[in-house]
Coordinates of C-alpha atoms in Angstrom, one line a residue:
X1 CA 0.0 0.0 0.0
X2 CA 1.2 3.4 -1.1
X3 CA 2.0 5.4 2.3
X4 CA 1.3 9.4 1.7
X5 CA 2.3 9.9 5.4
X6 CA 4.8 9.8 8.1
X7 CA 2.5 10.3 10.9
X8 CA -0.9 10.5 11.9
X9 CA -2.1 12.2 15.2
X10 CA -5.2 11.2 16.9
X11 CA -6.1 13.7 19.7
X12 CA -8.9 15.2 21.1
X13 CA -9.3 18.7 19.8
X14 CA -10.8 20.4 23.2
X15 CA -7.5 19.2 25.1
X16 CA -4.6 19.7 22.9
X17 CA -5.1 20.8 19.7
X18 CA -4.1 25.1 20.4
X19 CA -0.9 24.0 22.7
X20 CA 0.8 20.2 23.1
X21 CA -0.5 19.1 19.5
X22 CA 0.5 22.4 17.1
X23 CA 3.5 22.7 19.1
X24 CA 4.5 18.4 18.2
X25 CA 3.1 19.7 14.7
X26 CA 5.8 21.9 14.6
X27 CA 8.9 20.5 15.5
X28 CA 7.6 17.3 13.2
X29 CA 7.0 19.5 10.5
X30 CA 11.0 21.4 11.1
X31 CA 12.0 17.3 10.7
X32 CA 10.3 17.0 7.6
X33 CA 8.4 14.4 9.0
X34 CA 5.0 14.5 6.8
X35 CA 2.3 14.3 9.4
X36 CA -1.5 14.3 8.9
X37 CA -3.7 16.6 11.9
X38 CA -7.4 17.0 10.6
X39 CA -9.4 19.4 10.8
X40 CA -12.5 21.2 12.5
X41 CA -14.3 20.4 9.3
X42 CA -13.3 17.1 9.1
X43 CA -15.4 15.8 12.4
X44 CA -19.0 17.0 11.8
X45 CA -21.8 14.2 11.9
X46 CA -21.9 10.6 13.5
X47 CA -19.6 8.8 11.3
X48 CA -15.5 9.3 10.9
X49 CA -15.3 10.9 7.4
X50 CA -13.5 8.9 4.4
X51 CA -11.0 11.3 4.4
X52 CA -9.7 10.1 7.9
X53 CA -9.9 6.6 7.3
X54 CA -7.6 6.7 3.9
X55 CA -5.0 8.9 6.0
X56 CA -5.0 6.3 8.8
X57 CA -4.4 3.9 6.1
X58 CA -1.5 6.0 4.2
X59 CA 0.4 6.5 7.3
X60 CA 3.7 4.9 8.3
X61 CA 3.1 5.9 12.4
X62 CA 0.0 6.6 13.6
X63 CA 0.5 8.8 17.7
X64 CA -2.4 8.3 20.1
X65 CA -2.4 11.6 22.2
X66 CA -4.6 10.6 25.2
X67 CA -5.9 13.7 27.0
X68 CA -8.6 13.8 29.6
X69 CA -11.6 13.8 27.1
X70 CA -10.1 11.7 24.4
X71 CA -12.7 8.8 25.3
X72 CA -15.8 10.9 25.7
X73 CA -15.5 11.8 21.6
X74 CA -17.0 9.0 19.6
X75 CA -14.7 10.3 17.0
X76 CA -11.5 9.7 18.8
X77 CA -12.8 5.8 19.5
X78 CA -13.7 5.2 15.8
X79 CA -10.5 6.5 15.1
X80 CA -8.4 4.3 17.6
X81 CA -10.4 1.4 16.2
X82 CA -9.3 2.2 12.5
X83 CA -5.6 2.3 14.1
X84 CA -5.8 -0.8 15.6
X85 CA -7.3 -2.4 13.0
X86 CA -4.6 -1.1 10.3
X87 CA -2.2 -2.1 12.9
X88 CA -2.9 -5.5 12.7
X89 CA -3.5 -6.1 9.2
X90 CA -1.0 -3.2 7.2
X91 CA 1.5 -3.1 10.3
X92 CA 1.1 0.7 10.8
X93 CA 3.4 1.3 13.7
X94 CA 1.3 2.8 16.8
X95 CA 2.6 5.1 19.9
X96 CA 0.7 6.5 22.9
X97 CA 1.1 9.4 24.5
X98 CA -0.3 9.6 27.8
X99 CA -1.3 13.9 28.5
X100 CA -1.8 14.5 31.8
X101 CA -3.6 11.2 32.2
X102 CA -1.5 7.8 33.4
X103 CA -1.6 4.6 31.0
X104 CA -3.6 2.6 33.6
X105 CA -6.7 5.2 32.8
X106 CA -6.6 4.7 30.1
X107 CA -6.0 0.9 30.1
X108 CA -8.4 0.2 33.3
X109 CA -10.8 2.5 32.4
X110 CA -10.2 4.8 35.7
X111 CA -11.5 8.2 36.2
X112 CA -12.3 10.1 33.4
X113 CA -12.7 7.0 31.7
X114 CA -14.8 5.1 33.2
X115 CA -17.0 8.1 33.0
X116 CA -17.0 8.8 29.3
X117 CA -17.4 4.6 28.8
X118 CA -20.3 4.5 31.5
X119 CA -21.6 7.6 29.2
X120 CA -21.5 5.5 26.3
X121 CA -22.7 2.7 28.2
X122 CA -26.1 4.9 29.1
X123 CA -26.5 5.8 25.7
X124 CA -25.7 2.8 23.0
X125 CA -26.7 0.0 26.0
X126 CA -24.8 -1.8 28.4
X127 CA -23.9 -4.8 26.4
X128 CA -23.3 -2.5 23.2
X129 CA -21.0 -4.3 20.5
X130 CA -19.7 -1.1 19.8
X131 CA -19.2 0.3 23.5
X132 CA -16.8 -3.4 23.9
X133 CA -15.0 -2.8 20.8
X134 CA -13.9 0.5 21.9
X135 CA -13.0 -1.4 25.1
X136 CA -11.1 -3.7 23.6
X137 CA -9.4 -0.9 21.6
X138 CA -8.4 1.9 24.8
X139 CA -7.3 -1.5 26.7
X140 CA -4.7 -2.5 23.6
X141 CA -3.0 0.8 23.0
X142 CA -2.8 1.5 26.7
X143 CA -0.9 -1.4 27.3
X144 CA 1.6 -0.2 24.0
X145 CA 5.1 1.5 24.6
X146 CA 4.9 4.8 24.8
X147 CA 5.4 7.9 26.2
X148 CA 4.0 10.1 29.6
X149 CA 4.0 13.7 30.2
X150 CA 3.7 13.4 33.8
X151 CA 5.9 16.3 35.0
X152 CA 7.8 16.5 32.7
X153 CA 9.0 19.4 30.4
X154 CA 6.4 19.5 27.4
X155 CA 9.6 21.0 25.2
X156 CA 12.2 17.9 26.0
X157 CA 9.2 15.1 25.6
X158 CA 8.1 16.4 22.0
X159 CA 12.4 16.2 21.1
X160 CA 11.7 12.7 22.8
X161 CA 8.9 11.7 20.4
X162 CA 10.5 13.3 17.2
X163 CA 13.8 11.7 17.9
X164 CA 12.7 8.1 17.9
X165 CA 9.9 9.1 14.9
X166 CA 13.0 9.9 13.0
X167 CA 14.9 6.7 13.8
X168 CA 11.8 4.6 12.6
X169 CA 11.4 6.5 9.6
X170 CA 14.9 6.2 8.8
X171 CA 14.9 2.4 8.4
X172 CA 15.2 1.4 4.9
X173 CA 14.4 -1.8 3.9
X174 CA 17.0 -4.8 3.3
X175 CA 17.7 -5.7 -0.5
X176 CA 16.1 -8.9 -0.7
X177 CA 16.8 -10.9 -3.7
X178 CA 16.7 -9.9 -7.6
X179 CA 13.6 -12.4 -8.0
X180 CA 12.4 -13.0 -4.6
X181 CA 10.5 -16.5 -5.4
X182 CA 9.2 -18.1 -2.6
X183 CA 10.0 -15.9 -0.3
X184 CA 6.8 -14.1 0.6
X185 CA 5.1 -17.1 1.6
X186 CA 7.6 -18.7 3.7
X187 CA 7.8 -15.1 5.9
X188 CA 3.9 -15.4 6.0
X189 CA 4.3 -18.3 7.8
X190 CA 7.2 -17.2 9.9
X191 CA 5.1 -14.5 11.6
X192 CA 2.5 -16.5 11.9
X193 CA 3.8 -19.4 13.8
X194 CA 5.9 -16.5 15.8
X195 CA 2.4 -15.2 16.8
X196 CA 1.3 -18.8 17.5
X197 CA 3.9 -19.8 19.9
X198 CA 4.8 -16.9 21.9
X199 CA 2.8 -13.9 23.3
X200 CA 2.8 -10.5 22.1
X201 CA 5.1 -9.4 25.1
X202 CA 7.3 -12.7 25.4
X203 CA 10.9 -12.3 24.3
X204 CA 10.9 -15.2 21.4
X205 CA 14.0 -16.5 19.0
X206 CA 13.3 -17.9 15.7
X207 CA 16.1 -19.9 14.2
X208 CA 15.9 -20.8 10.3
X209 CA 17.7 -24.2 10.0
X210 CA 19.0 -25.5 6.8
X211 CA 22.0 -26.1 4.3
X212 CA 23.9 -23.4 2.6
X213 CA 22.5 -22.0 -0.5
X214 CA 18.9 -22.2 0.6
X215 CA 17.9 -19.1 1.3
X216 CA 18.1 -18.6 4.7
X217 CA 19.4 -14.9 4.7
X218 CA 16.8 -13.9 2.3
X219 CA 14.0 -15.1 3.9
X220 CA 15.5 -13.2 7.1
X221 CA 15.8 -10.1 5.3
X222 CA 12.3 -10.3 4.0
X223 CA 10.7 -10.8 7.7
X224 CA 13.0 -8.1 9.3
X225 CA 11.5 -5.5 6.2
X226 CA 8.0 -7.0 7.1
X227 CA 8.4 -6.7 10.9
X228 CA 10.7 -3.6 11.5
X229 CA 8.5 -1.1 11.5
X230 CA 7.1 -2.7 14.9
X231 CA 10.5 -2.3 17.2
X232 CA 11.9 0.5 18.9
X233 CA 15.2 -0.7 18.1
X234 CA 16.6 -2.8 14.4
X235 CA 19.5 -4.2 14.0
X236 CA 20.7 -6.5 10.9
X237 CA 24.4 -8.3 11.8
X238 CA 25.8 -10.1 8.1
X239 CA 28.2 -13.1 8.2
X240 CA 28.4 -13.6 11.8
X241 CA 30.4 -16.4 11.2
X242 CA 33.0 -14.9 9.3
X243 CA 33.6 -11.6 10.9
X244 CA 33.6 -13.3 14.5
X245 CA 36.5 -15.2 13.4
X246 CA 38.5 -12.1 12.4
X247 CA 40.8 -10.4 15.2
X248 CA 38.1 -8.7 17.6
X249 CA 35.3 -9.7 15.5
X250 CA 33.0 -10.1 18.5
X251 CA 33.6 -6.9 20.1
X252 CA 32.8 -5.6 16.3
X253 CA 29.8 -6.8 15.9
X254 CA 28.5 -6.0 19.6
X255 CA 30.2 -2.3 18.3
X256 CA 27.3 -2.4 15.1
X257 CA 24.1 -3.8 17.3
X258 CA 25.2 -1.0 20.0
X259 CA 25.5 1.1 17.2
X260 CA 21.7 1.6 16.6
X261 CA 20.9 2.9 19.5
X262 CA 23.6 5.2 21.2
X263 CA 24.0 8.4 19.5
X264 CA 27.7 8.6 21.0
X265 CA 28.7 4.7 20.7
X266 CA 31.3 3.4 23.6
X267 CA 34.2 1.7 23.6
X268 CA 34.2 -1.9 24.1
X269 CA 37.5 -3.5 24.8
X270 CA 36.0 -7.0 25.6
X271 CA 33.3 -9.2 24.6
X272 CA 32.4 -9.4 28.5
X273 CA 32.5 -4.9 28.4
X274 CA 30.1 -5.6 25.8
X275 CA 27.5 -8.2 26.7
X276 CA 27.0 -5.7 29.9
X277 CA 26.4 -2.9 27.4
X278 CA 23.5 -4.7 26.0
X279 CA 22.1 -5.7 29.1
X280 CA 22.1 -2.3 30.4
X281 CA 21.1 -0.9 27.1
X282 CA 18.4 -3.0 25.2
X283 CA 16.7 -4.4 28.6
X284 CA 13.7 -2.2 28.0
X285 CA 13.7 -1.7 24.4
X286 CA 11.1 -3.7 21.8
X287 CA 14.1 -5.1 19.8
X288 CA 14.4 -6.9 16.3
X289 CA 18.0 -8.4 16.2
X290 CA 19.1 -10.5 13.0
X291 CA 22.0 -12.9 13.4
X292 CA 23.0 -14.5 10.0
X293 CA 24.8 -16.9 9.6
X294 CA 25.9 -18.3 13.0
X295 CA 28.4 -21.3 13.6
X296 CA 29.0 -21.2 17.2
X297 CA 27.4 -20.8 20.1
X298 CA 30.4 -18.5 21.6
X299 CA 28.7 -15.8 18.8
X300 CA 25.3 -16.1 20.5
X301 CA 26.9 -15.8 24.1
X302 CA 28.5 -12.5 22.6
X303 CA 25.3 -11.4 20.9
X304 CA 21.9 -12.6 22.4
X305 CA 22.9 -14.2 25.4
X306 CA 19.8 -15.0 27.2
X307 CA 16.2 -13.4 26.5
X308 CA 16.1 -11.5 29.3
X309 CA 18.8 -9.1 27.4
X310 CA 16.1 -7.4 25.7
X311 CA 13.1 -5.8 26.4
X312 CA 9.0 -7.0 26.4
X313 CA 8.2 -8.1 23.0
X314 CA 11.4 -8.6 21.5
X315 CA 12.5 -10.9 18.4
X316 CA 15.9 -12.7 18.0
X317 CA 16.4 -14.2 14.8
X318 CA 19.5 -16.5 13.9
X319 CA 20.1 -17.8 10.6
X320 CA 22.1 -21.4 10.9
X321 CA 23.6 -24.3 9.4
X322 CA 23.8 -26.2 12.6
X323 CA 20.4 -27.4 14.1
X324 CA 22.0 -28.6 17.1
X325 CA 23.0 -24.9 18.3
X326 CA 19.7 -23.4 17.6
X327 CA 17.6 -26.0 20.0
X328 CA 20.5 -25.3 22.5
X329 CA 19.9 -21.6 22.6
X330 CA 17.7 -19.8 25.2
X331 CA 13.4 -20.3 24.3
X332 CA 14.3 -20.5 20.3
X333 CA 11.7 -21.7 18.0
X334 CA 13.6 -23.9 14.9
X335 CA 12.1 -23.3 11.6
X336 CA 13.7 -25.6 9.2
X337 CA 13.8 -24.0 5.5
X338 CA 13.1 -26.1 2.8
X339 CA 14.3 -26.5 -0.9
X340 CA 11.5 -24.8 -3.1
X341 CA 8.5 -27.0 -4.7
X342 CA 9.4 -28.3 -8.1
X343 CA 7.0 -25.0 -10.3
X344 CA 8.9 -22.3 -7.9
X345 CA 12.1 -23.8 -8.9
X346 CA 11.3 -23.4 -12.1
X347 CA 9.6 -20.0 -12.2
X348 CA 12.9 -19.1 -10.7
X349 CA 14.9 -20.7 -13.0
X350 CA 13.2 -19.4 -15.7
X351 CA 13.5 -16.0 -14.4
X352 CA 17.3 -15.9 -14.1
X353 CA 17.7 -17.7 -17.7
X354 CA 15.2 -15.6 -19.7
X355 CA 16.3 -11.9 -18.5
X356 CA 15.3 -9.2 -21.1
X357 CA 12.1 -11.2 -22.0
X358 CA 14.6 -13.4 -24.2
X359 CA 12.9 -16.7 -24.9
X360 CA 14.8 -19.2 -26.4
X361 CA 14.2 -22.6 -26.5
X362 CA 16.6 -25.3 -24.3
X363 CA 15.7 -29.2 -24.5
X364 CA 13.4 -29.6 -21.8
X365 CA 15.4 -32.9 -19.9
X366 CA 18.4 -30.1 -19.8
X367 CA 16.5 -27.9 -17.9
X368 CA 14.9 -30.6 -15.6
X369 CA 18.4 -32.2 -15.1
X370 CA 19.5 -28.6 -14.1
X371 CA 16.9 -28.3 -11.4
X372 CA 17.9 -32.1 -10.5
X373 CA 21.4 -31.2 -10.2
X374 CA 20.9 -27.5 -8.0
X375 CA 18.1 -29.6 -5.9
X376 CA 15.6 -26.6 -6.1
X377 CA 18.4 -24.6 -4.0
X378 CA 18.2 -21.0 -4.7
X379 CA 21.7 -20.0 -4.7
X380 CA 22.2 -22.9 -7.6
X381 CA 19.4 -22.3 -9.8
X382 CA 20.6 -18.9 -9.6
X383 CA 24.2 -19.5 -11.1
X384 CA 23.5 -22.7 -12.7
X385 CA 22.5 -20.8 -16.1
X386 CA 25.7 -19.0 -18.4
X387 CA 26.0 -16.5 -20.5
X388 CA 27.8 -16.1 -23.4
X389 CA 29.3 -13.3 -25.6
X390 CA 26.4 -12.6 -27.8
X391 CA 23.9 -13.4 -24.9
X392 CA 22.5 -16.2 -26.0
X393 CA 21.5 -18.4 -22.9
X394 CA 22.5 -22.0 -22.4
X395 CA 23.3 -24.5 -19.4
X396 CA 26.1 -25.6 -17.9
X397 CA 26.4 -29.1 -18.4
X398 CA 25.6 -28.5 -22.6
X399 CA 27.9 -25.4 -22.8
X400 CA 30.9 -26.2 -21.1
X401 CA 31.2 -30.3 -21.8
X402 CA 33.3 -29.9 -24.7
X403 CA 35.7 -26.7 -23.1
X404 CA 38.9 -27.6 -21.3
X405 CA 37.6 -25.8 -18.1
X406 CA 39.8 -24.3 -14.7
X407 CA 37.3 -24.1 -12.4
X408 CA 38.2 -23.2 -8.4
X409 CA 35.1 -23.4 -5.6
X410 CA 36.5 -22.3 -2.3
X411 CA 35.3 -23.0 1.3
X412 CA 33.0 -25.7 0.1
X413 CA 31.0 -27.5 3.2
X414 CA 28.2 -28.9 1.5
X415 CA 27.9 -31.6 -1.1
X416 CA 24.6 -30.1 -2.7
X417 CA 26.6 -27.2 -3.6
X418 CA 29.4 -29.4 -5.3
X419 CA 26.4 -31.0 -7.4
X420 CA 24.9 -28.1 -8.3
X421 CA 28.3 -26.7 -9.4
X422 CA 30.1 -29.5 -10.8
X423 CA 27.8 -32.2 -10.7
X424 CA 30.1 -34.8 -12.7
X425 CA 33.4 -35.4 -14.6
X426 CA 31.1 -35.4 -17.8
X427 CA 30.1 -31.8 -17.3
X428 CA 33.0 -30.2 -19.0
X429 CA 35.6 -31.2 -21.5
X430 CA 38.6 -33.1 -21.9
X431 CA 41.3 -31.9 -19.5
X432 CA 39.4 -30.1 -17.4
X433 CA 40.9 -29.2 -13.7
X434 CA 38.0 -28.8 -10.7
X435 CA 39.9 -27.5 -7.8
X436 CA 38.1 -27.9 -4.2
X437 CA 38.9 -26.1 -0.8
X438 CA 36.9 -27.5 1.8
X439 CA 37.5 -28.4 5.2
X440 CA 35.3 -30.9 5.2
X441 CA 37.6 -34.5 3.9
X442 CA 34.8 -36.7 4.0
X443 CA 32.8 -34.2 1.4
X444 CA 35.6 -34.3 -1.1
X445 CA 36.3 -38.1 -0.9
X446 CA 32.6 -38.7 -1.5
X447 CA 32.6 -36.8 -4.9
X448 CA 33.2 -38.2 -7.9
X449 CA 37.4 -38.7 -9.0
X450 CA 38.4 -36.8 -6.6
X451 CA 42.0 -36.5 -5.9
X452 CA 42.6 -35.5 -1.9
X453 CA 45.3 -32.9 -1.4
X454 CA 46.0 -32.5 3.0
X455 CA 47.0 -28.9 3.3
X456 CA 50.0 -28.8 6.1
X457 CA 51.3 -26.3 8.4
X458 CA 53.9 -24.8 7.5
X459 CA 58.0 -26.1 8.2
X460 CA 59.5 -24.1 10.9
X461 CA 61.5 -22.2 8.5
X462 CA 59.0 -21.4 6.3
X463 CA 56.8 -19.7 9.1
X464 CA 60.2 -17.9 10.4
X465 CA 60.4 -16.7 7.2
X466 CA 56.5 -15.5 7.2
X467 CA 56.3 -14.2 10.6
X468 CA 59.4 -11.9 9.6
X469 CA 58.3 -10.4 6.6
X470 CA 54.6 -9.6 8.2
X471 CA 57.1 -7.8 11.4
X472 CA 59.4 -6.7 9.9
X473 CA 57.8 -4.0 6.9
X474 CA 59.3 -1.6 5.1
X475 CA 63.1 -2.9 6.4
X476 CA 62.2 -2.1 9.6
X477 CA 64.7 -4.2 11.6
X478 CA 64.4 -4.8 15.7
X479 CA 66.4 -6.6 18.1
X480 CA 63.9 -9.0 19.9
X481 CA 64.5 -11.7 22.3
X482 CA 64.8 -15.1 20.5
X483 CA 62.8 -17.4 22.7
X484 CA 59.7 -14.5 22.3
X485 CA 59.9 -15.1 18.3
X486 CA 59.9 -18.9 19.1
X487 CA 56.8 -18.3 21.4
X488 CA 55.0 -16.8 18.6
X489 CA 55.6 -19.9 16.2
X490 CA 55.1 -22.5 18.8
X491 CA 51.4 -21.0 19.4
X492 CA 51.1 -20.0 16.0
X493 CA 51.8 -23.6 15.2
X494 CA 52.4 -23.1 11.5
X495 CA 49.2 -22.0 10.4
X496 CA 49.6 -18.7 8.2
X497 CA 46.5 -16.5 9.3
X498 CA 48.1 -17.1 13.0
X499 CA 51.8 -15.5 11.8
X500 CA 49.5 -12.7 10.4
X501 CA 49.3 -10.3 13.6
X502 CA 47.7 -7.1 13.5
X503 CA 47.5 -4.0 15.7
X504 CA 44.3 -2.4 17.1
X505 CA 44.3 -0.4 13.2
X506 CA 44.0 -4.0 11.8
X507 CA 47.2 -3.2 10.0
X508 CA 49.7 -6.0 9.6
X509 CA 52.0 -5.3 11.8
X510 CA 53.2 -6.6 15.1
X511 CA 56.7 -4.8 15.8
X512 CA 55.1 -2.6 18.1
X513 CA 53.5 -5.7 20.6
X514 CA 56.6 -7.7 20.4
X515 CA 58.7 -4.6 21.0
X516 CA 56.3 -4.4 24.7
X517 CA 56.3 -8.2 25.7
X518 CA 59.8 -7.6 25.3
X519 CA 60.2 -4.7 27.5
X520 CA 57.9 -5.9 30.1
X521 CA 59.7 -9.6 29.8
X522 CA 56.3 -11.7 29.4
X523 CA 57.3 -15.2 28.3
X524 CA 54.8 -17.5 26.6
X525 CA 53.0 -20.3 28.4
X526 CA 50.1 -22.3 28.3

C-alpha cells in the first residue's frame, strides 16, 4: 500500500489541539516528518469521514495523544479502532502518548474513563458491541510503549517523540533478492507461527535451520523489512560467522548492534564490556535483532545471550547451518527452511535464464536435469544458467562439456553445492581441472574422481620466514628476544592466518607488541 504519510495524530481537539498538538506539529513538521492533523471540518456528523480513514491507512506511524476527554469523543474511539485495525493487518506502527492522564486510565478505564465509557454505556446499552469494541481498543493501546507527560517538560518530551519518529522512519528496507521466489510465503508463515507460539510481550528467538545456499538470509531479510516497522530498536548483523573469526570480531559486531541505539557509541574493549552494554542498554527496548549466519554458540553468548537481554516483545532471529546450536539456545523456535516445490524452482529458473524477456528454446530434460542437479536450492538455480558473448543463454552441463575448463570453488561445506556446481566429470571437457577447498575430507572423498590434497602447516623455517616479513615492513629491523619469536611460532603452530598479527588499526603489523612483551619480559605459556 502506497504510504502518503509519516505520521498520523489522533487527539482530542478540546484538550490539545491550540498547545501540546500544534507545538509536536511543529517541531515534526521542522524534521520534515509529513504528518496528517485533521481538521474542525473534518469531524462534523456521526460517522468518521473517508477522508480520515484513507489517512489512517497512508500513514507509516500513527500517535495516540490521550488527553482527559479523548474517550468521551466518539470520534476519537472510531479513530483508535481504525488504528488498531490497520495495525494489525497493514503493520502501521502505533505510539501513545499519555497527556496529563496515566496509561492505567486509560488501560483500566479509571477516572475520566470510566466516565465517558459509563456515558456511552447509558447511551448505545450496556452490552453494546460497539461500546466493547472501543474497550477492547483503549485497553490495547494503553498497554503499548509509549510515552508520559507526567511532570515532565512539554519542550524535551516532543524532542523525545520526534527523535525516535525519525529513527523509525529512517529504516530502509534490506535488499532482498533480484527475484524474490518463494519468499513471501515462507515469511507469512514465519510471523505466523511467531504469533502462535509466543505472546505478544514474550521475548521469542526464531532460528531458520537448513543447508547453505537455501535461502536462509533472504528469507531473514524479507521478515526483518515486514516486521521492523514494529520495534523500537533494528538491528541486521551479516556473516556472523565470518567476521567473528576475524581479530576482535565479536567486540565488532557488539560495536554495530550497539550502534543503533547510542547516538555517541562506547568503547568496548572486551566481549564481556560488551555483553554488559546490551544488558544495560536494550533491557527495555522492543528489539528486532538479526544474526546471519551463525556457527558457534560463543557468537550467541556475545550477541543474544539470554532473552532477558532485551526488552518485552522482543524478536531474535538467527540464521544457521547447525540445528544442534539453535535448540540449545535460550526459548528458540527452529524453523527448518526447505528447498522450493518443483513449479517455484522453475519460475525461478526461468527468471534468471530468460532476463530481457529473451525466450529461447533449451531441451526440456536439460532444464529438468538442471533443477535435478541445484536440488531446487536457490543459490544454484541462480548461477547454474551462463552467458555467453552474444547473450545467448545456455546450461552448464551443454555449454561447457566440450571446453577444457579451470574451475576453483572455495570454502566448500556442503555436497549439494558441489552438485549443483560441478555435478560430474562429464560436465566439461577433456582436460578439465575442478579445484576444491573444503574443510570438510569426508565431502571431497565422497565426490566423484576426486583427488585428496591435506594442506599442512607450514616447516619451521617457512613460518620464520613469514612471521618476519609480516614484522618486519618496510626494512624495519628490531632486536627481539629469540625465545619471544619462538613463542610466537610454537602457538602460531604453523598456520599462516596465525603468523599474520595485527595491531588495534588491523594493519599487519606486530613490531610494536613484540617490542612491549619484550620490555615488560612476558614469556609464553600455556
Amino acid at each position: 500500500m502506497k504510504r502518503n504519510y509519516h505520521v498520523f495524530l489522533s487527539f482530542r481537539g478540546t484538550d490539545v489541539r491550540q498547545g501540546f498538538l500544534s507545538h509536536l506539529y511543529a517541531a515534526l513538521d521542522q524534521r520534515g516528518i509529513y504528518t496528517f492533523v485533521d481538521s474542525e471540518e473534518l469531524r462534523k456528523g456521526e460517522e468518521i469521514s473517508w477522508t480520515l480513514m484513507r489517512a489512517i491507512e497512508e500513514s507509516h506511524i500513527a500517535i495516540i495523544v490521550f488527553s482527559e476527554d479523548y474517550a468521551s469523543s466518539r470520534w476519537c474511539l472510531e479513530e483508535l479502532l481504525k488504528i488498531m485495525e490497520c495495525k494489525e493487518k497493514n503493520g502501521l506502527m502505533v505510539f501513545p502518548v499519555f497527556y496529563e492522564v496515566e496509561p492505567r486510565e486509560v488501560r483500566e478505564g479509571r477516572e475520566n474513563y470510566k466516565r465517558a465509557m459509563d456515558n456511552h454505556e447509558y447511551k448505545f446499552g450496556k452490552d453494546s458491541e460497539k461500546v466493547k469494541r472501543w474497550k477492547k481498543a483503549l485497553f490495547e493501546t494503553g498497554s503499548l510503549s509509549g510515552w508520559e507527560l507526567n511532570d515532565r517538560d512539554e519542550a524535551d518530551l516532543i524532542q523525545c517523540i520526534v527523535k525516535e519518529l525519525s529513527i523509525h522512519l529512517n529504516r530502509t528496507p534490506l535488499h532482498v533478492a533480484k527475484y524474490p521466489v518463494g519468499i513471501d510465503s515462507r515469511v507469512q508463515e514465519l510471523i505466523w507461527l511467531s504469533q502462535k507460539e509466543s505472546a505478544d510481550d514474550d521475548v521469542m528467538m526464531i532460528g531458520l535451520w537448513g543447508p547453505g545456499g537455501i535461502g536462509k538470509t533472504a528469507i531473514a531479510k524479507a521478515l526483518y523489512n515486514a516486521m521492523m516497522r514494529q520495534f523500537q530498536v533494528c538491528s541486521f548483523l551479516e556473516q556472523v560467522r565470518e567476521k567473528s573469526h576475524r581479530s576482535d570480531g565479536l567486540v565488532t559486531l557488539q560495536k554495530d548492534l550497539l550502534s543503533e541505539i547510542l547516538v555517541h557509541p562506547l568503547t568496548i574493549y572486551s566481549v564481556a564490556g560488551g555483553i554488559s552494554l546490551i544488558q544495560e542498554r536494550l533491557c527495555c527496548k522492543k528489539v528486532l535483532l538479526v544474526l546471519d549466519d551463525v556457527d558457534h554458540m560463543n557468537q550467541l553468548n556475545a550477541l543474544a545471550g539470554k532473552g532477558n537481554w532485551f526488552g518485552k516483545g522482543s524478536r531474535i532471529i538467527v540464521t544457521s547451518r547447525d540445528k544442534h546450536l539453535l535448540i540449545s539456545h535460550d526459548k528458540n523456535y527452529v524453523y527448518e527452511v526447505k528447498t522450493l516445490k518443483d513449479d517455484e524452482a522453475r519460475d525461478l529458473f526461468g527468471q534468471h535464464a530468460f532476463t530481457n524477456s529473451n525466450k529461447v528454446e533449451i531441451r526440456r530434460d536439460l532444464i529438468d536435469g538442471a533443477l535435478h542437479y541445484a536440488n531446487n536450492l536457490p543459490l544454484a538455480l541462480e548461477v547454474i544458467t551462463v552467458y555467453d558473448v552474444d547473450g545467448e543463454i545456455s546450461l552448464i552441463q551443454e555449454r561447457l562439456c566440450c571446453k577444457k575448463v579451470l574451475l576453483v570453488l572455495d570454502d566448500v561445506d556442503d555436497m549439494d553445492q558441489l552438485n549443483a556446481l560441478a555435478g560430474k566429470g562429464d560436465w566439461f571437457g577433456k582436460g578439465s581441472r575442478i579445484i576444491v577447498t573444503s574443510r570438510d575430507r569426508h565431502l571431497l572423498t565422497s565426490h566423484d574422481k576426486n583427488y585428496v590434497y591435506e594442506v599442512k602447516t607450514l616447516e619451521d623455517n617457512e613460518a620464520q620466514d613469514l612471521f618476519g616479513q609480516h614484522a618486519f615492513t618496510n626494512s624495519n629491523k628490531v632486536e627481539i628476544r629469540r625465545d619471544l619469536i619462538d613463542g610466537a611460532l610454537h602457538y602460531a603452530d604453523g598456520l599462516p592466518l596465525a603468523l599474520e598479527v595485527r595491531n588495534l588499526n588491523g594493519k599487519v603489523h606486530c613490531i610494536n607488541s613484540l617490542k612491549f612483551l619484550n620490555q615488560k619480559s612476558i614469556e609464553f605459556s600455556r
